[in-house]
PDB file of C-alpha atoms in Angstrom:
ATOM      1  CA  ALA A 256     144.868 -18.805  87.332  1.00  0.00           C
ATOM      2  CA  GLN A 257     145.061 -22.559  87.678  1.00  0.00           C
ATOM      3  CA  THR A 258     146.887 -24.295  84.871  1.00  0.00           C
ATOM      4  CA  VAL A 259     148.099 -27.756  83.929  1.00  0.00           C
ATOM      5  CA  THR A 260     151.138 -28.094  81.665  1.00  0.00           C
ATOM      6  CA  GLN A 261     152.234 -31.188  79.797  1.00  0.00           C
ATOM      7  CA  SER A 262     155.547 -30.368  78.179  1.00  0.00           C
ATOM      8  CA  GLN A 263     155.781 -33.450  75.925  1.00  0.00           C
ATOM      9  CA  PRO A 264     153.348 -33.237  73.000  1.00  0.00           C
ATOM     10  CA  GLU A 265     154.376 -36.646  71.657  1.00  0.00           C
ATOM     11  CA  MET A 266     156.501 -39.616  72.726  1.00  0.00           C
ATOM     12  CA  SER A 267     157.413 -43.017  71.332  1.00  0.00           C
ATOM     13  CA  VAL A 268     158.832 -46.027  73.153  1.00  0.00           C
ATOM     14  CA  GLN A 269     159.404 -49.657  72.364  1.00  0.00           C
ATOM     15  CA  GLU A 270     157.050 -52.262  73.732  1.00  0.00           C
ATOM     16  CA  ALA A 271     158.067 -53.526  77.192  1.00  0.00           C
ATOM     17  CA  GLU A 272     160.051 -50.382  77.979  1.00  0.00           C
ATOM     18  CA  THR A 273     159.247 -47.945  80.767  1.00  0.00           C
ATOM     19  CA  VAL A 274     158.075 -44.448  79.922  1.00  0.00           C
ATOM     20  CA  THR A 275     157.441 -41.370  82.045  1.00  0.00           C
ATOM     21  CA  LEU A 276     155.005 -38.616  81.094  1.00  0.00           C
ATOM     22  CA  SER A 277     155.482 -35.213  82.704  1.00  0.00           C
ATOM     23  CA  CYS A 278     152.877 -32.904  84.186  1.00  0.00           C
ATOM     24  CA  THR A 279     153.197 -29.725  86.191  1.00  0.00           C
ATOM     25  CA  TYR A 280     150.399 -27.603  87.563  1.00  0.00           C
ATOM     26  CA  ASP A 281     149.895 -24.241  89.154  1.00  0.00           C
ATOM     27  CA  THR A 282     147.409 -23.569  91.919  1.00  0.00           C
ATOM     28  CA  SER A 283     147.006 -21.738  95.192  1.00  0.00           C
ATOM     29  CA  GLU A 284     144.687 -24.445  96.517  1.00  0.00           C
ATOM     30  CA  ASN A 285     145.965 -26.767  99.226  1.00  0.00           C
ATOM     31  CA  ASN A 286     143.503 -29.627  98.826  1.00  0.00           C
ATOM     32  CA  TYR A 287     142.897 -31.072  95.399  1.00  0.00           C
ATOM     33  CA  TYR A 288     142.883 -34.181  93.241  1.00  0.00           C
ATOM     34  CA  LEU A 289     145.157 -34.993  90.353  1.00  0.00           C
ATOM     35  CA  PHE A 290     144.350 -37.458  87.605  1.00  0.00           C
ATOM     36  CA  TRP A 291     145.764 -39.100  84.558  1.00  0.00           C
ATOM     37  CA  TYR A 292     143.223 -39.914  81.852  1.00  0.00           C
ATOM     38  CA  LYS A 293     143.864 -42.111  78.831  1.00  0.00           C
ATOM     39  CA  GLN A 294     142.141 -41.405  75.524  1.00  0.00           C
ATOM     40  CA  PRO A 295     142.690 -44.203  72.968  1.00  0.00           C
ATOM     41  CA  PRO A 296     141.721 -43.814  69.300  1.00  0.00           C
ATOM     42  CA  SER A 297     138.165 -44.738  70.252  1.00  0.00           C
ATOM     43  CA  ARG A 298     138.045 -41.294  71.985  1.00  0.00           C
ATOM     44  CA  GLN A 299     136.706 -42.745  75.216  1.00  0.00           C
ATOM     45  CA  MET A 300     138.176 -40.979  78.263  1.00  0.00           C
ATOM     46  CA  ILE A 301     139.403 -43.550  80.757  1.00  0.00           C
ATOM     47  CA  LEU A 302     140.630 -42.743  84.245  1.00  0.00           C
ATOM     48  CA  VAL A 303     144.064 -44.328  84.696  1.00  0.00           C
ATOM     49  CA  ILE A 304     145.113 -43.169  88.132  1.00  0.00           C
ATOM     50  CA  ARG A 305     144.320 -40.516  90.713  1.00  0.00           C
ATOM     51  CA  GLN A 306     146.157 -38.864  93.584  1.00  0.00           C
ATOM     52  CA  GLU A 307     144.786 -36.922  96.522  1.00  0.00           C
ATOM     53  CA  ALA A 308     147.052 -33.994  97.368  1.00  0.00           C
ATOM     54  CA  TYR A 309     146.881 -34.675 101.106  1.00  0.00           C
ATOM     55  CA  LYS A 310     148.372 -38.147 100.626  1.00  0.00           C
ATOM     56  CA  GLN A 311     152.148 -38.320 100.566  1.00  0.00           C
ATOM     57  CA  GLN A 312     152.256 -41.854  99.223  1.00  0.00           C
ATOM     58  CA  ASN A 313     152.396 -42.090  95.453  1.00  0.00           C
ATOM     59  CA  ALA A 314     149.437 -43.835  93.833  1.00  0.00           C
ATOM     60  CA  THR A 315     149.949 -47.100  91.963  1.00  0.00           C
ATOM     61  CA  GLU A 316     147.596 -49.054  89.702  1.00  0.00           C
ATOM     62  CA  ASN A 317     149.222 -52.197  88.300  1.00  0.00           C
ATOM     63  CA  ARG A 318     151.755 -51.023  85.678  1.00  0.00           C
ATOM     64  CA  PHE A 319     150.901 -47.352  86.226  1.00  0.00           C
ATOM     65  CA  SER A 320     152.398 -45.264  88.987  1.00  0.00           C
ATOM     66  CA  VAL A 321     152.850 -41.591  89.705  1.00  0.00           C
ATOM     67  CA  ASN A 322     155.586 -39.440  91.158  1.00  0.00           C
ATOM     68  CA  PHE A 323     153.768 -36.717  93.063  1.00  0.00           C
ATOM     69  CA  GLN A 324     155.894 -33.829  94.263  1.00  0.00           C
ATOM     70  CA  LYS A 325     153.516 -31.377  95.951  1.00  0.00           C
ATOM     71  CA  ALA A 326     156.063 -28.662  96.698  1.00  0.00           C
ATOM     72  CA  ALA A 327     157.293 -28.725  93.110  1.00  0.00           C
ATOM     73  CA  LYS A 328     153.703 -29.053  91.790  1.00  0.00           C
ATOM     74  CA  SER A 329     154.729 -31.986  89.675  1.00  0.00           C
ATOM     75  CA  PHE A 330     152.702 -35.107  88.877  1.00  0.00           C
ATOM     76  CA  SER A 331     154.394 -37.481  86.431  1.00  0.00           C
ATOM     77  CA  LEU A 332     153.015 -40.804  85.204  1.00  0.00           C
ATOM     78  CA  LYS A 333     155.238 -43.853  84.834  1.00  0.00           C
ATOM     79  CA  ILE A 334     154.115 -46.756  82.677  1.00  0.00           C
ATOM     80  CA  SER A 335     156.123 -49.911  83.238  1.00  0.00           C
ATOM     81  CA  ASP A 336     156.369 -52.834  80.805  1.00  0.00           C
ATOM     82  CA  SER A 337     154.543 -50.783  78.191  1.00  0.00           C
ATOM     83  CA  GLN A 338     152.086 -52.584  75.929  1.00  0.00           C
ATOM     84  CA  LEU A 339     150.718 -51.849  72.464  1.00  0.00           C
ATOM     85  CA  GLY A 340     147.342 -51.141  74.053  1.00  0.00           C
ATOM     86  CA  ASP A 341     148.882 -48.249  75.969  1.00  0.00           C
ATOM     87  CA  THR A 342     149.054 -46.261  72.726  1.00  0.00           C
ATOM     88  CA  ALA A 343     146.808 -43.249  73.369  1.00  0.00           C
ATOM     89  CA  MET A 344     146.607 -39.595  74.313  1.00  0.00           C
ATOM     90  CA  TYR A 345     147.240 -39.072  78.000  1.00  0.00           C
ATOM     91  CA  PHE A 346     145.796 -36.092  79.825  1.00  0.00           C
ATOM     92  CA  CYS A 347     146.837 -34.796  83.189  1.00  0.00           C
ATOM     93  CA  ALA A 348     143.973 -33.113  85.072  1.00  0.00           C
ATOM     94  CA  PHE A 349     143.453 -31.221  88.290  1.00  0.00           C
ATOM     95  CA  ILE A 350     140.407 -30.398  90.387  1.00  0.00           C
ATOM     96  CA  PRO A 351     140.205 -28.636  93.747  1.00  0.00           C
ATOM     97  CA  MET A 352     138.405 -30.641  96.386  1.00  0.00           C
ATOM     98  CA  ASN A 353     134.724 -29.904  96.820  1.00  0.00           C
ATOM     99  CA  ARG A 354     134.463 -27.782  93.698  1.00  0.00           C
ATOM    100  CA  ASP A 355     131.737 -28.499  91.182  1.00  0.00           C
ATOM    101  CA  ASP A 356     133.160 -26.912  88.094  1.00  0.00           C
ATOM    102  CA  LYS A 357     136.855 -26.374  88.059  1.00  0.00           C
ATOM    103  CA  ILE A 358     138.437 -29.462  86.462  1.00  0.00           C
ATOM    104  CA  ILE A 359     141.451 -28.326  84.478  1.00  0.00           C
ATOM    105  CA  PHE A 360     142.996 -30.494  81.765  1.00  0.00           C
ATOM    106  CA  GLY A 361     146.438 -30.283  80.211  1.00  0.00           C
ATOM    107  CA  LYS A 362     146.837 -30.350  76.433  1.00  0.00           C
ATOM    108  CA  GLY A 363     147.841 -33.988  76.422  1.00  0.00           C
ATOM    109  CA  THR A 364     150.774 -36.197  75.455  1.00  0.00           C
ATOM    110  CA  ARG A 365     150.373 -38.529  72.503  1.00  0.00           C
ATOM    111  CA  LEU A 366     152.106 -41.791  73.373  1.00  0.00           C
ATOM    112  CA  HIS A 367     153.057 -44.362  70.746  1.00  0.00           C
ATOM    113  CA  ILE A 368     154.113 -47.842  71.828  1.00  0.00           C
ATOM    114  CA  LEU A 369     156.168 -49.407  69.046  1.00  0.00           C
ATOM    115  CA  PRO A 370     156.240 -53.173  68.397  1.00  0.00           C
TER     116      PRO A 370
ATOM    117  CA  ASN B 225     124.475 -50.299  83.038  1.00  0.00           C
ATOM    118  CA  ALA B 226     125.002 -48.386  79.815  1.00  0.00           C
ATOM    119  CA  GLY B 227     126.868 -45.646  81.715  1.00  0.00           C
ATOM    120  CA  VAL B 228     126.950 -42.307  79.882  1.00  0.00           C
ATOM    121  CA  THR B 229     125.565 -42.368  76.349  1.00  0.00           C
ATOM    122  CA  GLN B 230     125.744 -39.652  73.713  1.00  0.00           C
ATOM    123  CA  THR B 231     123.993 -39.225  70.399  1.00  0.00           C
ATOM    124  CA  PRO B 232     124.789 -38.666  67.630  1.00  0.00           C
ATOM    125  CA  LYS B 233     128.365 -39.930  67.237  1.00  0.00           C
ATOM    126  CA  PHE B 234     129.038 -37.672  64.255  1.00  0.00           C
ATOM    127  CA  ARG B 235     127.283 -34.670  62.753  1.00  0.00           C
ATOM    128  CA  ILE B 236     127.977 -32.119  60.046  1.00  0.00           C
ATOM    129  CA  LEU B 237     126.144 -28.800  60.323  1.00  0.00           C
ATOM    130  CA  LYS B 238     125.969 -25.809  58.053  1.00  0.00           C
ATOM    131  CA  ILE B 239     126.706 -22.366  59.476  1.00  0.00           C
ATOM    132  CA  GLY B 240     123.611 -20.976  61.170  1.00  0.00           C
ATOM    133  CA  GLN B 241     121.885 -24.321  61.708  1.00  0.00           C
ATOM    134  CA  SER B 242     120.814 -25.523  65.129  1.00  0.00           C
ATOM    135  CA  MET B 243     121.047 -28.893  66.786  1.00  0.00           C
ATOM    136  CA  THR B 244     120.855 -30.643  70.122  1.00  0.00           C
ATOM    137  CA  LEU B 245     123.483 -33.056  71.380  1.00  0.00           C
ATOM    138  CA  GLN B 246     121.919 -35.666  73.600  1.00  0.00           C
ATOM    139  CA  CYS B 247     123.458 -37.047  76.780  1.00  0.00           C
ATOM    140  CA  ALA B 248     121.963 -39.574  79.147  1.00  0.00           C
ATOM    141  CA  GLN B 249     123.250 -41.522  82.146  1.00  0.00           C
ATOM    142  CA  ASP B 250     121.690 -44.444  83.993  1.00  0.00           C
ATOM    143  CA  MET B 251     123.814 -44.306  87.145  1.00  0.00           C
ATOM    144  CA  ASN B 252     121.529 -41.891  89.030  1.00  0.00           C
ATOM    145  CA  HIS B 253     124.317 -39.322  89.121  1.00  0.00           C
ATOM    146  CA  ASN B 254     123.433 -35.813  90.244  1.00  0.00           C
ATOM    147  CA  TYR B 255     126.343 -34.053  88.557  1.00  0.00           C
ATOM    148  CA  MET B 256     126.600 -33.803  84.793  1.00  0.00           C
ATOM    149  CA  TYR B 257     129.017 -31.917  82.546  1.00  0.00           C
ATOM    150  CA  TRP B 258     129.551 -30.890  78.946  1.00  0.00           C
ATOM    151  CA  TYR B 259     133.083 -30.448  77.617  1.00  0.00           C
ATOM    152  CA  ARG B 260     134.530 -29.641  74.251  1.00  0.00           C
ATOM    153  CA  GLN B 261     137.862 -30.889  72.989  1.00  0.00           C
ATOM    154  CA  ASP B 262     139.521 -28.943  70.217  1.00  0.00           C
ATOM    155  CA  PRO B 263     142.330 -30.529  68.150  1.00  0.00           C
ATOM    156  CA  GLY B 264     145.544 -30.835  70.144  1.00  0.00           C
ATOM    157  CA  MET B 265     143.919 -29.511  73.288  1.00  0.00           C
ATOM    158  CA  GLY B 266     142.539 -30.805  76.538  1.00  0.00           C
ATOM    159  CA  LEU B 267     138.898 -30.621  77.510  1.00  0.00           C
ATOM    160  CA  LYS B 268     137.215 -27.343  78.352  1.00  0.00           C
ATOM    161  CA  LEU B 269     134.040 -27.113  80.410  1.00  0.00           C
ATOM    162  CA  ILE B 270     131.006 -25.631  78.628  1.00  0.00           C
ATOM    163  CA  TYR B 271     128.184 -26.116  81.141  1.00  0.00           C
ATOM    164  CA  TYR B 272     127.500 -28.266  84.148  1.00  0.00           C
ATOM    165  CA  SER B 273     124.591 -29.248  86.367  1.00  0.00           C
ATOM    166  CA  VAL B 274     124.518 -30.306  90.011  1.00  0.00           C
ATOM    167  CA  GLY B 275     120.999 -31.686  89.826  1.00  0.00           C
ATOM    168  CA  ALA B 276     117.688 -31.557  87.989  1.00  0.00           C
ATOM    169  CA  GLY B 277     116.614 -27.972  87.389  1.00  0.00           C
ATOM    170  CA  ILE B 278     120.067 -26.488  88.134  1.00  0.00           C
ATOM    171  CA  THR B 279     122.645 -25.507  85.529  1.00  0.00           C
ATOM    172  CA  ASP B 280     125.733 -23.309  85.549  1.00  0.00           C
ATOM    173  CA  LYS B 281     128.189 -21.920  83.040  1.00  0.00           C
ATOM    174  CA  GLY B 282     131.666 -23.317  82.695  1.00  0.00           C
ATOM    175  CA  GLU B 283     134.701 -21.852  81.004  1.00  0.00           C
ATOM    176  CA  VAL B 284     133.369 -21.603  77.411  1.00  0.00           C
ATOM    177  CA  PRO B 285     129.530 -21.297  77.466  1.00  0.00           C
ATOM    178  CA  ASN B 286     129.014 -18.798  74.628  1.00  0.00           C
ATOM    179  CA  GLY B 287     126.947 -20.171  71.760  1.00  0.00           C
ATOM    180  CA  TYR B 288     125.459 -23.009  73.825  1.00  0.00           C
ATOM    181  CA  ASN B 289     122.467 -23.668  76.042  1.00  0.00           C
ATOM    182  CA  VAL B 290     121.570 -26.530  78.341  1.00  0.00           C
ATOM    183  CA  SER B 291     118.630 -27.780  80.333  1.00  0.00           C
ATOM    184  CA  ARG B 292     118.268 -30.428  83.025  1.00  0.00           C
ATOM    185  CA  SER B 293     114.666 -31.439  83.442  1.00  0.00           C
ATOM    186  CA  THR B 294     115.494 -34.947  84.690  1.00  0.00           C
ATOM    187  CA  THR B 295     118.368 -36.558  86.555  1.00  0.00           C
ATOM    188  CA  GLU B 296     119.135 -38.795  83.574  1.00  0.00           C
ATOM    189  CA  ASP B 297     119.298 -36.324  80.687  1.00  0.00           C
ATOM    190  CA  PHE B 298     121.451 -33.280  80.004  1.00  0.00           C
ATOM    191  CA  PRO B 299     121.079 -32.053  76.407  1.00  0.00           C
ATOM    192  CA  LEU B 300     123.347 -29.398  74.897  1.00  0.00           C
ATOM    193  CA  ARG B 301     121.825 -26.994  72.380  1.00  0.00           C
ATOM    194  CA  LEU B 302     123.679 -25.114  69.657  1.00  0.00           C
ATOM    195  CA  GLU B 303     121.418 -22.366  68.327  1.00  0.00           C
ATOM    196  CA  LEU B 304     123.388 -20.767  65.489  1.00  0.00           C
ATOM    197  CA  ALA B 305     126.258 -23.038  64.575  1.00  0.00           C
ATOM    198  CA  ALA B 306     129.589 -21.388  63.765  1.00  0.00           C
ATOM    199  CA  PRO B 307     132.839 -22.905  62.418  1.00  0.00           C
ATOM    200  CA  SER B 308     134.448 -22.175  65.817  1.00  0.00           C
ATOM    201  CA  GLN B 309     132.137 -24.797  67.305  1.00  0.00           C
ATOM    202  CA  THR B 310     133.745 -27.561  65.283  1.00  0.00           C
ATOM    203  CA  SER B 311     134.998 -29.854  68.010  1.00  0.00           C
ATOM    204  CA  VAL B 312     134.494 -33.131  69.814  1.00  0.00           C
ATOM    205  CA  TYR B 313     131.924 -32.862  72.591  1.00  0.00           C
ATOM    206  CA  PHE B 314     132.015 -35.016  75.692  1.00  0.00           C
ATOM    207  CA  CYS B 315     129.371 -35.465  78.313  1.00  0.00           C
ATOM    208  CA  ALA B 316     130.342 -36.689  81.784  1.00  0.00           C
ATOM    209  CA  SER B 317     128.699 -37.414  85.102  1.00  0.00           C
ATOM    210  CA  LYS B 318     129.585 -38.086  88.722  1.00  0.00           C
ATOM    211  CA  SER B 319     127.575 -39.079  91.727  1.00  0.00           C
ATOM    212  CA  GLY B 320     128.215 -36.284  94.188  1.00  0.00           C
ATOM    213  CA  ARG B 321     130.292 -33.290  95.175  1.00  0.00           C
ATOM    214  CA  SER B 322     132.819 -35.258  97.199  1.00  0.00           C
ATOM    215  CA  ASN B 323     133.120 -37.968  94.573  1.00  0.00           C
ATOM    216  CA  TYR B 324     136.037 -37.071  92.379  1.00  0.00           C
ATOM    217  CA  GLU B 325     135.638 -39.488  89.446  1.00  0.00           C
ATOM    218  CA  GLN B 326     133.794 -38.338  86.361  1.00  0.00           C
ATOM    219  CA  TYR B 327     132.470 -40.939  83.929  1.00  0.00           C
ATOM    220  CA  PHE B 328     132.681 -39.890  80.298  1.00  0.00           C
ATOM    221  CA  GLY B 329     130.513 -40.661  77.306  1.00  0.00           C
ATOM    222  CA  PRO B 330     132.056 -41.691  73.965  1.00  0.00           C
ATOM    223  CA  GLY B 331     131.874 -38.186  72.474  1.00  0.00           C
ATOM    224  CA  THR B 332     130.188 -36.504  69.520  1.00  0.00           C
ATOM    225  CA  ARG B 333     132.317 -35.228  66.649  1.00  0.00           C
ATOM    226  CA  LEU B 334     130.724 -32.070  65.248  1.00  0.00           C
ATOM    227  CA  THR B 335     131.845 -30.272  62.100  1.00  0.00           C
ATOM    228  CA  VAL B 336     130.395 -26.888  61.133  1.00  0.00           C
ATOM    229  CA  THR B 337     131.024 -25.818  57.536  1.00  0.00           C
TER     230      THR B 337
END
């Protein structure tokens, strides 16, 4: 069975600090996508960053970057210079390439950015 | 572009009642999805559709029905509401099979008492 595990239910950091959210996954697929979604209190699901498994280079989007370790099946999210607006639930998600149905979400990490 | 819209935003149902959650998208996306999010959990797929007239079950379809008569609309029907269906429901869409990004609606919070 394919699973996504986020081992940190909740985290708090001071504004401007760097924080890393962990995610591990289990799959027998070789080609897939990995995502981090942000869900602020408004409940809207917002795509933060994505990684294609066939790419060795880690994805970066402004202050957000990932550390993708395919052999270890690890996909952590680093938020640099954290801001109050980063306060949200963060979900790690996985989907095999060219599959219509099988997007798997982790249980989420609730991140608090403290002023 | 309104993107993906969902109505209502909130609803309280009594056990045994029925209701339809509405979802619409104006991006001409072929693929549409319904998820539920239980407290402290990630999203689980209820049903999905790859185009008008085609629907398929996801991970947790029991107690729900869907239809897809047009590209734009993908309503989710609860026939006999049960407390276990208390959840937040999200609709999402994407343009095609090789397009990875799903666009989410704002969600519907449903309480069954």
